[in-house]
Coordinates of C-alpha atoms and ligand atoms in Angstrom, one line a residue:
M1348 CA 29.6 23.2 34.6
S1349 CA 28.0 20.3 32.7
T1350 CA 27.3 20.8 29.0
P1351 CA 23.6 20.8 28.1
P1352 CA 22.5 17.6 26.4
D1353 CA 22.5 17.6 22.6
P1354 CA 18.8 17.4 21.6
V1355 CA 19.6 15.6 18.4
A1356 CA 21.6 12.9 20.1
A1357 CA 19.0 12.7 22.9
A1358 CA 16.2 12.1 20.3
R1359 CA 18.2 9.3 18.7
E1360 CA 18.7 7.7 22.1
R1361 CA 15.0 7.9 22.7
A1362 CA 14.2 6.4 19.3
I1363 CA 16.5 3.5 20.0
A1364 CA 14.9 2.9 23.3
E1365 CA 11.4 3.1 21.8
R1366 CA 12.4 0.7 19.1
A1367 CA 13.7 -1.8 21.7
K1368 CA 10.3 -1.7 23.4
R1369 CA 8.6 -2.7 20.2
L1370 CA 10.9 -5.4 18.8
R1371 CA 9.2 -8.8 19.0
E1372 CA 10.4 -12.2 18.2
D1373 CA 7.3 -13.1 16.3
G1374 CA 7.8 -10.2 13.8
V1375 CA 5.3 -10.4 11.0
D1376 CA 3.8 -13.5 12.6
Q1377 CA 2.2 -11.3 15.2
Y1378 CA -0.6 -10.9 12.7
S1379 CA -3.1 -13.4 11.5
L1380 CA -4.5 -13.7 8.0
L1381 CA -8.2 -13.2 7.4
D1382 CA -8.9 -16.8 6.6
G1383 CA -10.0 -19.9 8.4
E1384 CA -11.8 -18.9 11.6
H1385 CA -11.2 -15.2 10.7
E1386 CA -12.6 -15.5 7.2
R1387 CA -15.7 -13.7 8.4
F1388 CA -13.6 -10.5 8.7
D1389 CA -12.9 -10.7 5.0
R1390 CA -16.4 -11.1 3.6
D1391 CA -17.5 -8.5 1.1
P1392 CA -20.0 -6.2 2.9
W1393 CA -20.7 -4.3 -0.4
N1394 CA -21.8 -7.3 -2.4
P1395 CA -22.9 -9.9 0.1
H1396 CA -24.9 -12.0 -2.4
P1397 CA -23.2 -12.0 -5.7
A1398 CA -25.5 -12.8 -8.6
P1399 CA -25.1 -16.3 -9.9
R1400 CA -23.7 -16.7 -13.4
D1401 CA -22.6 -19.5 -15.7
P1402 CA -18.9 -20.5 -15.6
V1403 CA -16.8 -19.0 -18.3
S1404 CA -14.5 -21.2 -20.5
E1405 CA -12.4 -19.3 -22.9
A1406 CA -9.0 -18.5 -24.4
V1407 CA -7.6 -15.0 -24.3
D1408 CA -4.3 -13.2 -24.8
V1409 CA -4.1 -11.8 -21.3
V1410 CA -5.8 -12.5 -17.9
I1411 CA -5.5 -9.6 -15.4
L1412 CA -5.9 -10.6 -11.8
G1413 CA -7.2 -7.5 -10.0
A1414 CA -9.4 -4.6 -11.0
G1415 CA -7.8 -1.9 -8.9
I1416 CA -5.8 0.9 -10.2
S1417 CA -3.0 -1.5 -11.3
G1418 CA -5.3 -3.9 -13.2
M1419 CA -7.3 -1.1 -14.7
S1420 CA -4.2 0.7 -15.9
C1421 CA -2.9 -2.5 -17.4
A1422 CA -6.2 -3.0 -19.3
V1423 CA -6.3 0.6 -20.5
E1424 CA -2.7 0.4 -21.7
L1425 CA -3.2 -2.9 -23.4
S1426 CA -6.3 -1.7 -25.3
R1427 CA -4.4 1.5 -26.3
L1428 CA -1.8 -0.8 -27.8
G1429 CA -4.5 -2.7 -29.7
V1430 CA -4.7 -5.8 -27.4
E1431 CA -8.4 -6.3 -26.8
S1432 CA -8.4 -10.0 -25.9
Y1433 CA -8.1 -9.8 -22.2
R1434 CA -10.1 -10.8 -19.1
I1435 CA -10.1 -9.1 -15.7
I1436 CA -10.9 -11.0 -12.6
D1437 CA -11.5 -9.6 -9.1
R1438 CA -13.0 -10.8 -5.9
A1439 CA -14.7 -7.4 -5.4
G1440 CA -18.1 -6.6 -6.9
D1441 CA -16.7 -3.7 -9.0
V1442 CA -13.5 -2.0 -10.1
G1443 CA -11.5 0.3 -7.8
G1444 CA -9.5 -2.2 -5.6
T1445 CA -8.5 -0.3 -2.4
W1446 CA -11.3 2.2 -3.2
Y1447 CA -13.9 -0.5 -3.5
W1448 CA -13.0 -2.1 -0.2
N1449 CA -12.1 0.8 2.0
R1450 CA -15.3 2.7 2.7
Y1451 CA -14.6 3.5 6.4
P1452 CA -15.8 6.9 7.6
G1453 CA -13.3 9.6 6.9
C1454 CA -11.5 7.6 4.2
R1455 CA -9.5 9.8 1.9
C1456 CA -6.5 9.8 -0.3
D1457 CA -3.4 10.7 1.6
I1458 CA -1.6 11.8 -1.5
E1459 CA -2.8 14.8 -3.5
S1460 CA -5.7 13.6 -5.7
Y1461 CA -4.4 15.5 -8.8
I1462 CA -1.4 13.2 -8.9
Y1463 CA -3.0 10.1 -7.4
M1464 CA -6.3 9.6 -9.4
P1465 CA -5.5 8.0 -12.7
Y1466 CA -6.3 9.3 -16.2
L1467 CA -7.6 12.7 -15.1
E1468 CA -6.7 14.3 -18.4
E1469 CA -8.2 11.5 -20.5
T1470 CA -11.5 11.6 -18.6
G1471 CA -11.5 15.4 -18.3
Y1472 CA -12.1 15.0 -14.6
I1473 CA -10.8 17.4 -11.9
P1474 CA -11.2 16.2 -8.3
T1475 CA -13.4 18.4 -6.2
E1476 CA -10.8 18.6 -3.4
R1477 CA -7.1 18.5 -3.0
Y1478 CA -7.4 15.2 -1.1
A1479 CA -10.4 13.5 -2.4
S1480 CA -12.8 11.4 -0.4
A1481 CA -12.9 7.6 -0.9
P1482 CA -16.4 7.7 -2.6
E1483 CA -15.2 10.3 -5.1
I1484 CA -12.1 8.2 -6.0
F1485 CA -14.2 5.0 -6.3
E1486 CA -16.7 6.8 -8.6
H1487 CA -13.8 8.0 -10.7
C1488 CA -12.5 4.5 -11.1
Q1489 CA -15.9 3.5 -12.3
Q1490 CA -15.8 6.4 -14.8
V1491 CA -12.4 5.2 -16.1
A1492 CA -13.8 1.7 -16.5
E1493 CA -16.8 3.0 -18.4
Q1494 CA -14.8 5.3 -20.6
F1495 CA -12.2 2.6 -21.5
D1496 CA -14.9 -0.1 -21.8
L1497 CA -13.4 -2.3 -19.2
Y1498 CA -16.7 -3.7 -17.8
P1499 CA -17.4 -6.2 -20.6
H1500 CA -14.0 -7.8 -19.8
A1501 CA -14.6 -8.2 -16.1
L1502 CA -15.6 -11.1 -13.9
F1503 CA -16.4 -9.7 -10.5
A1504 CA -17.1 -11.5 -7.2
T1505 CA -14.7 -14.2 -8.5
H1506 CA -11.8 -15.7 -6.6
V1507 CA -8.9 -17.1 -8.5
T1508 CA -8.2 -20.6 -7.0
G1509 CA -5.2 -21.6 -9.2
A1510 CA -3.1 -20.9 -12.2
T1511 CA -1.1 -23.6 -14.0
W1512 CA 1.4 -23.2 -16.8
L1513 CA 0.6 -25.6 -19.7
D1514 CA 4.0 -26.2 -21.2
D1515 CA 2.7 -27.9 -24.3
Q1516 CA 0.5 -24.9 -25.1
S1517 CA 2.7 -22.0 -23.8
R1518 CA -0.4 -20.8 -22.0
W1519 CA -1.6 -20.4 -18.4
E1520 CA -4.8 -22.0 -17.3
V1521 CA -6.6 -20.0 -14.6
A1522 CA -9.3 -21.5 -12.4
T1523 CA -11.8 -19.7 -10.2
D1524 CA -14.3 -20.5 -7.5
R1525 CA -17.1 -19.8 -10.1
G1526 CA -16.0 -22.8 -12.1
D1527 CA -14.3 -20.6 -14.8
V1528 CA -11.4 -22.0 -16.8
I1529 CA -9.5 -19.3 -18.7
R1530 CA -6.5 -20.0 -20.9
A1531 CA -4.3 -17.1 -21.4
R1532 CA -0.9 -16.5 -23.0
F1533 CA 0.0 -14.0 -20.3
V1534 CA -1.0 -13.5 -16.7
V1535 CA -0.8 -10.1 -14.9
A1536 CA -1.0 -10.4 -11.1
A1537 CA -2.2 -6.9 -10.5
G1538 CA -3.4 -7.5 -6.9
G1539 CA -2.1 -4.2 -5.8
L1540 CA 0.2 -3.4 -2.9
L1541 CA -1.9 -3.2 0.2
F1542 CA -4.8 -5.5 -0.3
K1543 CA -4.7 -8.3 2.2
A1544 CA -6.0 -7.0 5.5
K1545 CA -4.4 -8.3 8.6
L1546 CA -5.5 -8.7 12.2
P1547 CA -3.2 -8.7 15.3
A1548 CA -3.2 -12.3 16.6
I1549 CA -4.2 -11.2 20.1
E1550 CA -4.9 -13.8 22.7
G1551 CA -8.6 -14.1 23.2
I1552 CA -9.6 -12.1 20.2
D1553 CA -12.3 -14.7 19.2
D1554 CA -13.8 -14.6 22.7
F1555 CA -14.9 -10.9 22.3
E1556 CA -18.7 -10.8 22.4
G1557 CA -19.2 -7.3 21.0
A1558 CA -19.2 -6.4 17.3
M1559 CA -15.8 -6.5 15.7
F1560 CA -14.5 -5.7 12.2
H1561 CA -11.5 -4.5 10.2
T1562 CA -11.6 -1.0 8.7
A1563 CA -11.3 -2.3 5.2
R1564 CA -14.7 -4.1 5.7
W1565 CA -16.5 -1.4 7.7
D1566 CA -19.7 -2.7 9.2
Y1567 CA -22.3 0.1 8.7
A1568 CA -25.0 -2.3 10.0
V1569 CA -23.3 -1.9 13.4
T1570 CA -22.4 1.8 13.2
G1571 CA -25.3 3.2 11.2
G1572 CA -24.8 5.7 8.4
G1573 CA -22.7 5.0 5.3
P1574 CA -19.7 6.3 3.5
G1575 CA -19.8 10.1 3.7
E1576 CA -22.8 10.0 6.0
P1577 CA -22.9 10.4 9.8
M1578 CA -22.9 7.2 11.9
T1579 CA -26.3 7.1 13.6
S1580 CA -26.2 4.0 15.9
L1581 CA -23.2 4.6 18.1
A1582 CA -24.3 7.4 20.4
G1583 CA -23.4 6.4 24.0
M1584 CA -21.7 3.2 23.0
R1585 CA -18.2 2.3 23.9
V1586 CA -16.1 1.8 20.8
G1587 CA -12.5 0.8 20.6
V1588 CA -10.0 1.3 17.8
V1589 CA -6.8 -0.8 17.7
G1590 CA -4.1 1.0 15.8
T1591 CA -2.9 4.5 15.2
G1592 CA -1.7 4.5 11.6
A1593 CA -2.8 6.3 8.5
T1594 CA -6.3 4.7 8.6
A1595 CA -6.9 5.3 12.3
V1596 CA -6.1 9.0 12.1
Q1597 CA -8.9 9.3 9.6
V1598 CA -11.4 7.1 11.4
V1599 CA -11.0 8.3 15.0
P1600 CA -12.3 11.9 14.4
E1601 CA -15.4 10.4 12.7
L1602 CA -16.1 8.0 15.5
A1603 CA -15.7 10.9 18.0
E1604 CA -18.4 12.8 16.1
S1605 CA -20.9 9.9 16.4
G1606 CA -21.3 10.5 20.1
A1607 CA -19.6 7.2 21.1
E1608 CA -17.1 6.9 23.9
V1609 CA -14.0 6.2 21.9
Y1610 CA -11.0 4.3 23.2
V1611 CA -7.9 4.5 21.0
F1612 CA -5.5 1.7 21.7
Q1613 CA -2.1 3.0 20.8
R1614 CA 1.2 1.0 20.4
T1615 CA 3.2 3.6 18.5
P1616 CA 2.1 7.2 18.2
A1617 CA 1.5 8.4 14.6
A1618 CA 3.5 11.4 13.2
V1619 CA 0.7 13.7 12.2
G1620 CA 1.6 16.6 9.8
V1621 CA -0.5 19.4 8.5
R1622 CA -3.1 18.3 5.9
D1623 CA -4.6 21.6 4.7
N1624 CA -7.3 20.0 2.5
R1625 CA -9.3 22.5 0.4
P1626 CA -11.7 22.6 -2.5
T1627 CA -10.1 22.7 -5.9
D1628 CA -9.6 26.3 -7.2
P1629 CA -11.5 26.4 -10.5
E1630 CA -9.2 29.1 -11.8
W1631 CA -6.2 26.9 -11.2
A1632 CA -8.0 23.9 -12.8
A1633 CA -8.8 26.1 -15.9
S1634 CA -5.1 27.1 -16.2
L1635 CA -3.8 23.5 -16.6
K1636 CA -2.1 22.8 -19.8
P1637 CA -2.1 19.4 -21.6
G1638 CA 0.4 17.0 -20.0
W1639 CA 0.0 18.6 -16.6
Q1640 CA -0.8 15.5 -14.7
E1641 CA 2.2 13.6 -15.8
H1642 CA 4.4 16.6 -15.1
R1643 CA 3.0 17.2 -11.7
T1644 CA 3.2 13.5 -10.7
R1645 CA 6.9 13.3 -11.8
N1646 CA 7.6 16.5 -9.9
F1647 CA 6.0 15.1 -6.7
T1648 CA 8.0 11.9 -6.9
E1649 CA 11.2 13.8 -7.2
S1650 CA 10.2 16.2 -4.5
V1651 CA 9.7 13.4 -1.9
T1652 CA 12.8 11.5 -2.7
G1653 CA 15.6 14.0 -2.2
V1654 CA 16.0 14.9 -5.9
Q1655 CA 15.0 18.5 -5.2
P1656 CA 13.7 19.6 -8.6
D1657 CA 13.8 23.3 -9.5
E1658 CA 10.3 23.9 -8.2
D1659 CA 8.0 22.1 -5.9
L1660 CA 4.6 22.1 -7.6
V1661 CA 2.6 20.2 -5.0
Q1662 CA 3.9 22.1 -1.9
D1663 CA 2.2 20.0 0.7
G1664 CA 3.2 18.3 3.9
W1665 CA 4.7 15.4 2.0
T1666 CA 7.0 17.5 -0.1
D1667 CA 7.9 19.8 2.8
L1668 CA 8.9 16.9 5.0
M1669 CA 10.5 14.7 2.5
W1670 CA 12.4 17.3 0.5
V1671 CA 15.7 16.2 2.0
N1672 CA 16.5 12.5 2.2
T1673 CA 17.9 12.1 5.7
A1674 CA 18.1 8.3 5.6
R1675 CA 21.1 8.3 3.3
P1676 CA 24.6 8.2 4.9
G1677 CA 26.4 11.5 5.1
R1678 CA 29.6 11.7 3.1
N1679 CA 31.5 13.0 6.1
E1680 CA 30.9 13.8 9.7
S1681 CA 29.6 17.3 9.2
E1682 CA 27.2 16.3 6.5
Q1683 CA 26.0 13.5 8.7
A1684 CA 25.4 16.0 11.5
E1685 CA 23.5 18.2 9.1
L1686 CA 21.2 15.3 8.0
D1687 CA 20.6 14.3 11.6
R1688 CA 19.7 17.9 12.4
I1689 CA 17.3 18.2 9.5
D1690 CA 15.5 15.0 10.4
F1691 CA 15.4 16.0 14.1
E1692 CA 13.9 19.4 13.3
A1693 CA 11.2 17.9 11.0
M1694 CA 10.1 15.4 13.7
E1695 CA 10.4 18.1 16.4
A1696 CA 8.0 20.3 14.5
I1697 CA 5.6 17.3 14.5
R1698 CA 6.0 16.9 18.2
Q1699 CA 5.6 20.6 18.8
R1700 CA 2.3 20.4 16.8
V1701 CA 1.0 17.9 19.4
D1702 CA 1.9 20.4 22.2
D1703 CA 0.2 23.2 20.3
I1704 CA -3.1 21.3 19.8
V1705 CA -3.5 18.8 22.7
E1706 CA -4.5 20.8 25.8
D1707 CA -3.5 18.2 28.5
P1708 CA 0.4 18.2 28.5
E1709 CA 0.6 14.7 29.9
L1710 CA -1.6 13.4 27.1
A1711 CA 0.3 15.4 24.6
E1712 CA 3.5 13.7 25.7
R1713 CA 2.0 10.2 25.1
L1714 CA 0.9 11.2 21.6
K1715 CA 4.4 12.2 20.4
P1716 CA 6.3 10.1 17.9
W1717 CA 9.9 9.3 18.7
W1718 CA 11.1 7.9 15.4
S1719 CA 12.8 9.4 12.4
K1720 CA 10.9 10.7 9.4
H1721 CA 11.8 7.8 6.9
C1722 CA 11.1 5.0 9.4
K1723 CA 7.3 4.8 9.0
R1724 CA 4.7 6.4 6.8
I1725 CA 3.9 9.9 8.0
T1726 CA 0.3 10.8 8.2
F1727 CA -1.3 14.2 7.5
N1728 CA -4.5 15.2 9.2
D1729 CA -6.0 18.2 10.9
E1730 CA -8.8 16.6 12.9
Y1731 CA -7.0 13.7 14.7
L1732 CA -5.0 15.5 17.3
P1733 CA -7.8 18.0 18.3
T1734 CA -10.1 15.0 18.9
F1735 CA -8.1 14.1 22.0
N1736 CA -9.4 17.4 23.6
R1737 CA -12.9 15.9 23.6
H1738 CA -14.3 14.3 26.7
N1739 CA -15.6 11.3 24.8
V1740 CA -12.2 10.3 23.4
H1741 CA -9.7 8.3 25.5
L1742 CA -6.2 7.4 24.6
V1743 CA -5.1 4.0 26.0
D1744 CA -1.4 4.0 25.6
T1745 CA 0.2 0.6 25.8
D1746 CA 3.7 2.1 25.8
G1747 CA 4.9 0.0 22.9
A1748 CA 3.5 -3.3 24.1
G1749 CA 0.3 -3.3 22.1
V1750 CA -3.0 -4.9 23.1
D1751 CA -2.1 -8.5 23.9
L1752 CA -5.2 -9.8 25.6
I1753 CA -8.9 -9.5 24.7
T1754 CA -11.7 -11.0 26.9
A1755 CA -15.4 -11.5 26.2
N1756 CA -15.8 -7.9 27.3
G1757 CA -12.9 -6.2 25.6
P1758 CA -9.2 -5.5 25.5
V1759 CA -7.1 -5.7 28.7
V1760 CA -4.2 -3.2 29.1
G1761 CA -2.2 -3.4 32.3
E1762 CA -4.7 -4.3 35.0
V1763 CA -7.6 -2.6 33.2
E1764 CA -10.3 -4.4 31.2
Y1765 CA -12.0 -2.0 28.7
A1766 CA -15.5 -3.2 28.2
L1767 CA -16.6 -2.3 24.7
A1768 CA -19.6 -2.8 22.5
V1769 CA -17.6 -2.4 19.3
L1770 CA -14.0 -3.1 18.4
V1771 CA -12.5 -1.8 15.2
F1772 CA -9.2 -3.0 13.9
A1773 CA -7.3 -0.3 12.0
S1774 CA -4.4 -2.8 11.9
G1775 CA -3.3 -2.4 8.3
F1776 CA -2.4 -4.8 5.5
E1777 CA 0.2 -7.5 4.7
V1778 CA 3.1 -6.0 2.8
T1779 CA 6.2 -8.1 3.4
T1780 CA 4.7 -11.5 4.0
D1781 CA 5.0 -14.5 1.7
Y1782 CA 3.8 -13.5 -1.8
T1783 CA 1.6 -16.6 -2.5
R1784 CA -0.1 -16.0 0.8
R1785 CA -1.0 -12.6 -0.3
L1786 CA -1.9 -13.7 -3.8
G1787 CA -4.4 -16.2 -2.4
F1788 CA -3.3 -19.1 -4.6
D1789 CA -0.1 -20.8 -5.5
P1790 CA 0.8 -20.6 -9.2
I1791 CA 2.2 -23.8 -10.7
G1792 CA 5.0 -23.1 -13.2
R1793 CA 7.1 -25.0 -15.6
D1794 CA 7.6 -28.7 -14.6
G1795 CA 5.0 -28.5 -11.9
V1796 CA 7.0 -26.2 -9.7
A1797 CA 5.0 -24.2 -7.2
M1798 CA 5.8 -20.6 -6.6
S1799 CA 5.7 -21.1 -2.8
E1800 CA 8.5 -23.6 -3.4
R1801 CA 10.7 -21.6 -5.7
W1802 CA 10.1 -18.5 -3.5
S1803 CA 10.5 -20.3 -0.2
D1804 CA 13.4 -18.0 0.7
G1805 CA 11.7 -14.9 -0.7
A1806 CA 11.3 -13.1 -4.1
H1807 CA 13.2 -14.2 -7.2
T1808 CA 12.5 -11.7 -10.0
L1809 CA 13.8 -9.6 -12.9
H1810 CA 12.7 -6.0 -12.1
G1811 CA 10.1 -7.3 -9.6
V1812 CA 8.0 -8.2 -12.7
L1813 CA 9.1 -11.5 -14.2
T1814 CA 10.2 -14.7 -12.5
A1815 CA 12.0 -17.8 -13.8
E1816 CA 10.1 -21.0 -14.1
F1817 CA 6.9 -19.0 -14.5
P1818 CA 7.0 -17.9 -18.2
N1819 CA 4.6 -15.1 -19.1
F1820 CA 3.6 -14.5 -15.5
T1821 CA 4.0 -10.8 -14.6
M1822 CA 3.6 -9.0 -11.3
V1823 CA 2.8 -5.5 -10.1
S1824 CA 4.3 -5.9 -6.6
I1825 CA 6.6 -4.1 -4.2
A1826 CA 9.5 -6.6 -3.9
Q1827 CA 12.5 -5.8 -6.1
A1828 CA 10.6 -2.9 -7.7
A1829 CA 10.3 0.9 -6.9
P1830 CA 7.0 1.6 -5.0
G1831 CA 7.9 5.0 -3.6
V1832 CA 5.5 7.3 -1.8
N1833 CA 2.8 7.7 -4.4
F1834 CA 1.8 4.1 -5.1
A1835 CA -0.5 5.2 -7.9
H1836 CA 2.5 6.6 -9.8
F1837 CA 4.4 3.4 -9.3
V1838 CA 1.6 1.0 -10.3
G1839 CA 0.8 3.2 -13.4
Q1840 CA 4.4 2.9 -14.5
V1841 CA 4.7 -0.8 -14.0
S1842 CA 1.3 -1.5 -15.6
R1843 CA 2.4 0.5 -18.7
H1844 CA 5.7 -1.5 -18.8
I1845 CA 3.9 -4.8 -18.6
A1846 CA 1.3 -3.8 -21.3
D1847 CA 4.1 -2.6 -23.6
M1848 CA 6.1 -5.9 -23.1
I1849 CA 3.0 -8.1 -23.7
A1850 CA 1.9 -6.1 -26.7
A1851 CA 5.4 -6.3 -28.2
C1852 CA 5.5 -10.1 -27.6
L1853 CA 2.1 -10.6 -29.2
E1854 CA 3.0 -8.5 -32.1
S1855 CA 6.4 -10.2 -32.8
G1856 CA 5.2 -13.8 -32.3
I1857 CA 7.0 -14.3 -28.9
V1858 CA 4.9 -16.9 -27.2
E1859 CA 7.1 -17.3 -24.1
I1860 CA 9.2 -14.8 -22.2
E1861 CA 11.1 -16.0 -19.1
P1862 CA 14.0 -14.4 -17.2
T1863 CA 17.1 -16.5 -16.6
V1864 CA 18.1 -17.2 -13.1
E1865 CA 21.4 -15.4 -13.7
A1866 CA 19.5 -12.2 -14.7
E1867 CA 17.4 -12.5 -11.6
D1868 CA 20.5 -12.8 -9.4
E1869 CA 22.2 -10.0 -11.1
W1870 CA 19.1 -7.8 -10.5
L1871 CA 19.0 -8.7 -6.9
H1872 CA 22.7 -8.0 -6.4
R1873 CA 22.4 -4.7 -8.1
L1874 CA 19.5 -3.7 -5.8
W1875 CA 21.5 -4.9 -2.7
A1876 CA 24.6 -3.0 -3.7
E1877 CA 22.7 0.2 -4.5
A1878 CA 20.7 -0.1 -1.2
A1879 CA 23.9 -0.6 0.8
A1880 CA 25.5 2.5 -0.7
A1881 CA 22.5 4.7 -0.5
S1882 CA 20.8 3.8 2.8
S1883 CA 22.3 4.4 6.2
R1884 CA 22.5 1.4 8.5
R1885 CA 22.9 3.8 11.4
Y1886 CA 19.6 5.4 10.4
A1887 CA 17.8 2.0 10.1
Q1888 CA 19.2 0.9 13.5
A1889 CA 17.0 3.6 15.2
C1890 CA 13.8 2.8 13.3
T1891 CA 10.8 1.5 15.1
P1892 CA 9.4 -1.8 13.7
S1893 CA 6.8 -1.4 11.0
Y1894 CA 5.9 -2.8 7.6
F1895 CA 8.7 -0.6 6.2
N1896 CA 11.3 -2.8 7.8
N1897 CA 9.6 -6.2 8.1
E1898 CA 8.7 -5.4 11.7
G1899 CA 12.4 -4.9 12.5
Q1900 CA 13.4 -8.4 11.5
M1901 CA 16.1 -8.8 8.8
T1902 CA 15.1 -12.2 7.6
Q1903 CA 16.2 -13.6 4.2
L1904 CA 12.7 -13.2 3.0
A1905 CA 12.9 -9.5 3.9
A1906 CA 16.4 -9.1 2.4
R1907 CA 15.1 -10.5 -0.9
G1908 CA 12.2 -8.1 -0.7
V1909 CA 14.6 -5.2 -1.2
T1910 CA 13.3 -2.3 -3.3
W1911 CA 15.0 -0.1 -5.9
T1912 CA 17.1 2.7 -4.4
G1913 CA 16.0 6.1 -5.7
N1914 CA 12.5 6.7 -7.1
T1915 CA 10.0 5.3 -9.6
L1916 CA 11.3 7.5 -12.5
P1917 CA 14.8 6.1 -13.1
Y1918 CA 13.3 2.6 -12.5
A1919 CA 10.7 3.2 -15.2
D1920 CA 13.5 4.6 -17.5
H1921 CA 15.5 1.5 -16.8
L1922 CA 12.5 -0.7 -17.8
A1923 CA 12.0 1.3 -21.0
D1924 CA 15.7 0.9 -21.9
W1925 CA 15.4 -2.8 -21.2
R1926 CA 12.4 -3.1 -23.6
A1927 CA 14.1 -1.1 -26.2
A1928 CA 17.1 -3.5 -26.0
G1929 CA 15.0 -6.5 -26.8
F1930 CA 14.4 -7.9 -23.2
P1931 CA 18.0 -8.9 -22.3
G1932 CA 18.3 -11.6 -19.6
T1933 CA 15.3 -13.5 -20.8
V1934 CA 14.8 -16.6 -22.9
L1935 CA 12.3 -16.0 -25.6
R1936 CA 10.4 -18.6 -27.5
R1937 CA 8.9 -17.7 -30.8
E1938 CA 5.8 -19.0 -32.5
T1939 CA 6.4 -21.9 -34.8
E1940 CA 4.0 -23.8 -37.1
D1941 CA 3.4 -26.1 -34.2
T1942 CA 2.5 -23.5 -31.6
P1943 CA -1.1 -24.1 -30.6
Ligands
NDP1260 P1 -0.6 0.5 9.5 O1 0.0 -0.8 9.3 O2 0.0 1.8 9.1 O3 -1.1 0.7 11.0 C1 -1.5 -0.4 11.8 C2 -1.6 0.1 13.2 O4 -2.0 -1.0 14.0 C3 -0.3 0.5 13.7 O5 -0.5 1.7 14.5 C4 0.1 -0.6 14.7 O6 1.0 -0.2 15.7 C5 -1.2 -1.0 15.2 N1 -1.2 -2.3 15.8 C6 -0.9 -3.5 15.3 N2 -1.0 -4.5 16.3 C7 -1.4 -3.9 17.4 C8 -1.7 -4.3 18.7 N3 -1.6 -5.6 19.0 N4 -2.1 -3.4 19.6 C9 -2.2 -2.1 19.3 N5 -1.9 -1.6 18.1 C10 -1.6 -2.5 17.1 O7 -2.1 0.4 8.8 P2 -3.0 1.5 8.2 O8 -4.2 0.8 7.7 O9 -3.2 2.6 9.1 O10 -2.2 2.0 7.0 C11 -1.6 1.1 6.0 C12 -1.2 1.9 4.8 O11 -2.3 2.1 4.0 C13 -0.6 3.2 5.0 O12 0.8 3.3 5.4 C14 -0.8 3.9 3.7 O13 0.2 3.5 2.8 C15 -2.1 3.2 3.3 N6 -3.2 4.1 3.6 C16 -3.4 5.0 2.6 C17 -4.4 5.9 2.6 C18 -4.5 6.8 1.5 O14 -5.3 7.6 1.5 N7 -3.8 6.6 0.4 C19 -5.3 6.0 3.8 C20 -5.0 5.0 4.8 C21 -4.0 4.1 4.7 P3 2.6 0.0 15.4 O15 2.7 1.3 14.7 O16 3.2 -0.1 16.7 O17 3.0 -1.1 14.5

């Protein structure tokens, strides 16, 4: 009698086979930047004709590049510390960053709003729903900017074209496409984490004759309606969506409601957990005690990183699924088997949910994710899967290959050409690509060295924040830092750190702070050693390609982009200790009588 197959081992085999289908030689180069001939995909639909203004020429203490949650938090913290001489620059026409740009139908926060939306206690605002809509988050950002008086400091619709270190003045000179020249002691590159939209470099993409746009620049002129309003122009039209990630699961149900014939082009099925969104309970809101937001935010971060605090305050799909960190190596065979079982059962529940919701069993099979829970970002949504029971929604499963050809009429998959009127790219954002490419300009540091040159093999930083040869240049970025699941928590912590460091330098007459190369190397080796001890190679070997693993390619650039093992909290504690110790591992230059 043969023994029945072990379902855990069988799922792992399947994951490895699915990964193999998706590994591609071109890795991150399979995507193209929204510049050159694709620049039209990047235009600002919300502020198409920025008002003319005179160029600004000034000297300030700090210039903050980016008015999203990172840049805003940095400005708020600086002004709390008494630093009022700062300038904020952003390409967008307003504050909000992600929440300025992303206005696609169905757009919502995928983290609980009570721990995602910044400064709720300071503004006295309680989100109306557990997972707030994008317009509500955007409005809240505007409210924060009003309350903390950020607007007078901001230059919007302004693109930074360069930043050069002036050694003789210990200052940066920042230039923009509006002719501004701003000299600043410190630069904060607060561009955020997911801000540079990307497009699959599909053959023939530019030949497509229908309307085409990226979700981060939704074209309501084509679809009708507006954020939070029904789309009125799509009834009867054939609309395609490329991608099935966190954005697509929110967009597809909305498109289905518009009466369009919707074609969803799938490369890798999303894992779709339970969302359970609901209005905020006013009694619960009234019961909150001062300090609640920080407490809840910390508790969530611990709950989704395997720390297992005494209680789980948020109790949602995230905390349920991520309570046990199954990506770490087991200490012995039986613990490894237990971790594998927990991971399998979590993903099996997600696959079972597809069977429970999608009526056609064959279709359900194609919508099931065969990857482990830490391999990609899990999505949570209650409308996406039921949408596939509708007659006007069609799944085009490419079985891991992706769309690789588009004609004047539309995408071709297998032998079939899908003629479409509208093609929407829910294809995500650059995460692990070259930093200066994402920054949009190439900072020039000490002795004329370009950052693209110094970073040609990947990131060189102390804490992911400072970099040698670029004194006083600070970054809120993923590489060599601790982004975690709740990005708002991470950017809030790093912004606070940067503001504290800058305020301390200004107060104590430090005009230059620059890490040593030795301190950078030590930091990197520490991150590598901790990652090697805490993450399982075996687990990673069965992970499908995504932006989590540099599309499955272990290049040197990706290796240097390592993140802190553990969560944002011990990382933030480490930064606080480092500040208290007087910035070890840096060279500090103090003000002298000659300092300009
Ligand atoms: P993702 O990078 O997660 O998804 C991109 C999708 O495009 C993937 O499904 C990918 O397939 C697919 N794709 C790429 N190329 C092709 C191709 N040639 N043919 C077919 N499909 C293709 O981007 P998202 O915008 O969905 O999400 C990015 C991140 O943004 C999320 O992980 C999340 O962090 C954040 N987000 C946050 C929200 C929030 O509320 N806080 C809401 C939405 C997004 P494959 O999976 O095979 O690579």
